[in-house]
XYZ file of C-alpha atoms in Angstrom:
306
model
C -5.464 -33.859 5.238
C -3.469 -30.845 6.783
C -4.735 -31.191 10.225
C -5.702 -34.986 10.412
C -2.745 -35.588 12.797
C -3.986 -33.036 15.232
C -7.424 -34.128 14.813
C -6.328 -37.610 15.649
C -4.439 -36.552 18.823
C -7.818 -35.229 20.246
C -9.606 -38.556 20.025
C -12.658 -38.499 22.379
C -11.798 -34.925 23.279
C -12.968 -33.704 19.969
C -16.338 -35.135 20.537
C -16.664 -33.607 23.904
C -15.818 -30.239 22.402
C -18.444 -30.681 19.767
C -20.970 -31.912 22.265
C -19.987 -28.574 24.282
C -20.608 -26.250 21.461
C -23.863 -27.888 20.618
C -25.413 -27.455 24.300
C -24.124 -24.162 25.314
C -23.404 -21.925 22.255
C -26.435 -19.767 20.752
C -26.508 -21.052 17.029
C -27.995 -18.014 15.943
C -25.528 -15.480 17.687
C -22.672 -17.898 16.285
C -24.081 -17.766 12.722
C -24.641 -14.008 12.599
C -21.318 -13.287 14.003
C -19.328 -16.250 12.667
C -16.431 -14.467 10.845
C -15.611 -12.193 13.636
C -15.710 -14.919 16.290
C -13.387 -17.043 14.107
C -10.822 -14.143 13.755
C -10.851 -13.320 17.358
C -10.355 -17.035 18.433
C -7.706 -17.034 15.577
C -5.684 -14.061 16.986
C -5.857 -15.350 20.600
C -4.413 -18.743 19.286
C -1.645 -16.857 17.412
C -0.723 -14.679 20.248
C -0.737 -17.737 22.631
C 1.695 -19.685 20.285
C 4.431 -17.051 21.152
C 7.262 -16.142 18.535
C 7.960 -19.703 17.805
C 4.517 -20.338 16.591
C 4.162 -20.964 12.560
C 1.352 -18.373 12.140
C 1.582 -14.854 12.320
C -1.374 -12.654 10.883
C -0.663 -9.151 9.407
C -2.303 -6.251 11.573
C -5.750 -5.767 10.553
C -5.241 -1.919 10.189
C -2.387 -2.239 7.762
C -4.350 -4.517 5.926
C -7.229 -2.010 5.648
C -5.026 1.056 4.854
C -3.480 -0.822 2.130
C -6.517 -1.695 0.590
C -7.794 1.838 1.192
C -4.834 3.463 -0.773
C -5.484 0.835 -3.778
C -8.628 2.629 -4.621
C -9.665 -0.197 -6.885
C -12.499 -0.057 -9.190
C -15.308 -2.829 -9.109
C -14.345 -5.592 -11.220
C -10.769 -5.422 -10.639
C -8.244 -8.542 -10.624
C -6.225 -8.940 -7.821
C -3.158 -11.202 -7.193
C -1.541 -11.879 -3.600
C 1.541 -13.879 -3.461
C 3.141 -14.492 -0.361
C -0.530 -14.467 1.204
C 0.016 -15.845 4.365
C -3.440 -16.246 6.066
C -5.178 -14.570 3.188
C -5.819 -11.411 5.182
C -6.080 -9.219 1.731
C -8.373 -11.607 0.369
C -10.695 -11.552 3.677
C -11.050 -7.721 3.850
C -10.795 -6.809 0.294
C -14.575 -6.547 -0.134
C -16.917 -7.756 -2.641
C -16.808 -7.213 -6.543
C -13.058 -8.214 -6.876
C -11.417 -11.407 -8.479
C -8.787 -12.424 -5.975
C -6.285 -14.866 -6.551
C -4.033 -15.767 -3.318
C -0.998 -17.987 -3.150
C 0.614 -19.820 -0.118
C 3.375 -22.153 0.130
C 3.059 -23.424 3.869
C 0.460 -25.884 4.144
C -0.841 -24.874 7.686
C -0.936 -21.138 7.014
C -2.595 -21.676 3.389
C -5.294 -24.130 5.399
C -6.078 -21.305 8.166
C -6.305 -18.650 4.928
C -8.683 -21.090 3.402
C -10.954 -21.520 6.489
C -10.783 -17.739 7.111
C -12.266 -17.270 3.281
C -14.787 -19.672 3.943
C -15.759 -17.783 7.154
C -16.169 -14.493 5.541
C -17.828 -16.238 2.835
C -15.409 -15.006 0.167
C -15.014 -18.205 -1.663
C -17.112 -17.481 -4.488
C -15.244 -16.297 -7.712
C -11.668 -16.255 -5.576
C -8.918 -18.579 -5.682
C -6.397 -19.525 -2.610
C -3.756 -21.768 -4.161
C -1.407 -23.905 -1.805
C 1.730 -23.333 -3.924
C 5.325 -21.428 -3.942
C 4.947 -17.962 -5.178
C 8.637 -18.040 -6.185
C 8.764 -21.267 -8.082
C 5.321 -20.854 -9.277
C 5.020 -16.729 -10.039
C 1.566 -15.872 -11.396
C 0.380 -19.390 -11.967
C -2.412 -18.057 -14.210
C 0.081 -16.145 -16.170
C -2.545 -12.985 -16.278
C -2.263 -9.258 -16.023
C -3.616 -7.994 -12.751
C -5.208 -4.585 -11.763
C -3.681 -5.004 -8.202
C -0.616 -7.082 -6.960
C -0.202 -6.680 -3.495
C 1.991 -8.764 -0.700
C 3.732 -8.632 2.536
C 6.737 -10.812 1.336
C 8.857 -12.307 4.180
C 11.710 -9.993 5.483
C 15.227 -11.087 5.303
C 14.478 -14.598 3.144
C 17.721 -14.370 0.936
C 17.720 -17.105 -1.559
C 20.376 -19.589 -1.571
C 20.583 -19.792 -5.302
C 20.044 -16.091 -6.703
C 17.133 -15.714 -9.269
C 18.120 -14.091 -12.577
C 16.339 -10.844 -13.169
C 16.164 -7.714 -14.940
C 19.242 -6.172 -13.041
C 21.358 -9.102 -12.330
C 20.868 -11.581 -9.520
C 17.540 -11.321 -7.261
C 18.600 -12.326 -3.812
C 15.638 -11.762 -1.672
C 11.701 -12.221 -1.778
C 11.058 -8.258 -1.508
C 13.175 -7.563 -4.617
C 11.406 -10.652 -6.402
C 8.212 -9.478 -5.553
C 8.629 -5.815 -6.906
C 10.427 -6.748 -10.123
C 8.175 -9.495 -11.136
C 5.092 -7.800 -10.063
C 5.523 -4.690 -12.448
C 5.901 -6.891 -15.088
C 2.298 -8.330 -14.460
C 0.252 -5.427 -13.832
C -2.002 -4.007 -16.540
C -1.409 -0.764 -18.087
C -3.030 1.260 -15.172
C -2.191 -1.255 -12.751
C -0.938 -0.733 -8.851
C 1.305 -2.677 -6.992
C 1.521 -2.187 -3.171
C 4.256 -4.089 -1.058
C 5.072 -4.111 2.767
C 8.929 -4.148 2.909
C 11.778 -3.936 5.078
C 13.648 -0.407 4.854
C 17.080 -1.890 3.607
C 15.833 -2.619 -0.049
C 15.152 1.246 -0.253
C 19.154 2.236 0.167
C 20.983 -1.034 -0.644
C 23.450 -1.045 -3.441
C 23.877 -3.882 -6.207
C 20.774 -4.939 -8.387
C 18.420 -3.115 -5.616
C 20.100 0.208 -6.480
C 19.172 -0.602 -10.502
C 15.556 -1.471 -9.618
C 15.042 1.797 -7.653
C 16.758 3.614 -10.566
C 14.581 1.887 -12.990
C 11.318 2.547 -10.927
C 12.242 6.389 -10.561
C 13.391 7.014 -13.943
C 10.051 5.458 -15.369
C 8.055 7.352 -12.819
C 6.414 4.328 -11.240
C 6.750 5.172 -7.670
C 3.594 7.106 -6.120
C 4.251 7.075 -2.483
C 6.606 5.640 0.210
C 5.140 5.339 4.092
C 7.485 4.665 6.745
C 6.349 2.922 9.982
C 8.035 2.737 13.147
C 9.136 -0.649 14.805
C 6.873 -2.639 17.357
C 3.856 -2.719 15.068
C 4.358 -6.315 13.581
C 3.901 -9.336 15.830
C 7.055 -10.733 17.443
C 9.637 -8.505 15.408
C 10.862 -4.957 16.124
C 11.661 -4.445 12.651
C 10.642 -0.965 11.377
C 9.068 -1.194 7.853
C 7.722 0.988 4.877
C 4.699 0.668 2.308
C 5.645 1.212 -1.227
C 3.011 2.074 -3.745
C 3.964 1.790 -7.341
C 1.288 3.046 -9.743
C 1.484 2.767 -13.503
C -0.943 5.539 -13.814
C 0.073 8.177 -11.568
C -2.276 11.410 -11.317
C 0.710 13.303 -9.937
C 3.539 12.932 -12.529
C 7.220 13.073 -11.697
C 7.109 13.059 -7.895
C 6.932 10.723 -4.928
C 5.020 11.355 -1.603
C 7.251 10.570 1.370
C 5.206 9.972 4.575
C 6.449 9.156 8.139
C 3.319 7.534 10.075
C 4.834 7.665 13.487
C 2.320 10.464 14.573
C -0.481 7.829 13.692
C 0.428 5.121 15.886
C -1.426 4.520 19.274
C -0.155 2.463 22.061
C -2.658 -0.193 23.406
C -0.764 -1.882 25.861
C 2.906 -2.157 26.978
C 3.912 -4.742 24.204
C 0.786 -3.565 21.462
C 0.745 -0.793 19.087
C -1.698 -0.265 16.964
C -2.219 2.046 13.388
C -4.882 4.752 13.457
C -5.572 3.946 9.873
C -8.432 6.115 8.852
C -6.617 9.211 10.298
C -3.483 8.219 8.491
C -5.622 7.807 5.205
C -6.981 11.095 5.707
C -3.619 12.715 6.085
C -2.062 10.886 3.067
C -5.103 12.001 0.882
C -4.820 15.624 2.023
C -1.064 15.906 0.421
C -0.733 18.918 2.924
C 2.963 19.066 3.644
C 4.279 19.044 7.150
C 7.343 17.708 8.723
C 5.648 14.221 8.478
C 4.629 14.625 4.784
C 6.861 15.744 1.510
C 6.073 15.392 -1.998
C 9.663 15.133 -3.795
C 10.384 15.556 -7.394
C 12.072 12.275 -9.022
C 14.882 14.702 -10.032
C 15.689 15.152 -6.380
C 15.617 11.420 -5.340
C 17.944 10.896 -8.549
C 20.371 13.339 -7.496
C 20.636 11.482 -3.966
C 21.573 8.605 -5.545
C 18.165 6.891 -5.729
C 18.009 6.555 -2.143
C 14.308 6.021 -0.994
C 14.655 6.062 2.619
C 11.682 8.108 3.727
C 13.614 10.012 6.645
C 16.024 11.442 4.185
C 13.387 13.635 2.832
C 11.717 14.978 5.818
């Protein structure tokens, strides 16, 4: 239904395309490499749309890094609001129960097709609904909650939260997410850097997270990694069962970025993950006590501590 109008416009050309594929494409090759072919074509389409296209795919390297940081046990339950094209569901691996949620019909349909292409539909759900209006539709507790909420989306009418009015999707995701984690659950979010130092309800949210020893790690990324935006960003890891109590690991990922072309940069995610796991303090990584952060007025800007 989502693509019926597009298919209708193709008319006879659709038949010609299908006929060409049947006559010229090696079926065995297509079947054996279908998911990779699908994603390669999808990414080329996204790039060709330019910055005014409706689809934006999260960089694969960022997705893989976040999944590695989660260190999930088999059988873990995963909730992914603001799911976009279901990148986390696609690359999560087998043995998990995934529930994704996306409100844009076109984006949801692409995500649904990706899950089919990667044979990830069995036991998983990808719902077409608004994560803000219909948060946690199954009303469950999850082992892992993950999202890349849209940056800069401010609510016309603030939502009422624990610390007053919630004015944007990033604050909404973190505050609602920590309420719906299991007792040893983990939450990871891709966030704009503003939420790390703004005053108001976001200040109270940071204070709560620090005083309750929930923040495990913050990783800062430079500008130019996300498609069609030069906004720098951070990844925050919240863990209800931290191994290292009373501290936060601050990481600057700048040394783990490679330039692919004039316009494209890429995260060297395996090297970065190894560096994070070593916990060896350098000018790009420090383990800071919660008390030090509290004395600095609960400012969580990564560069402040490096």
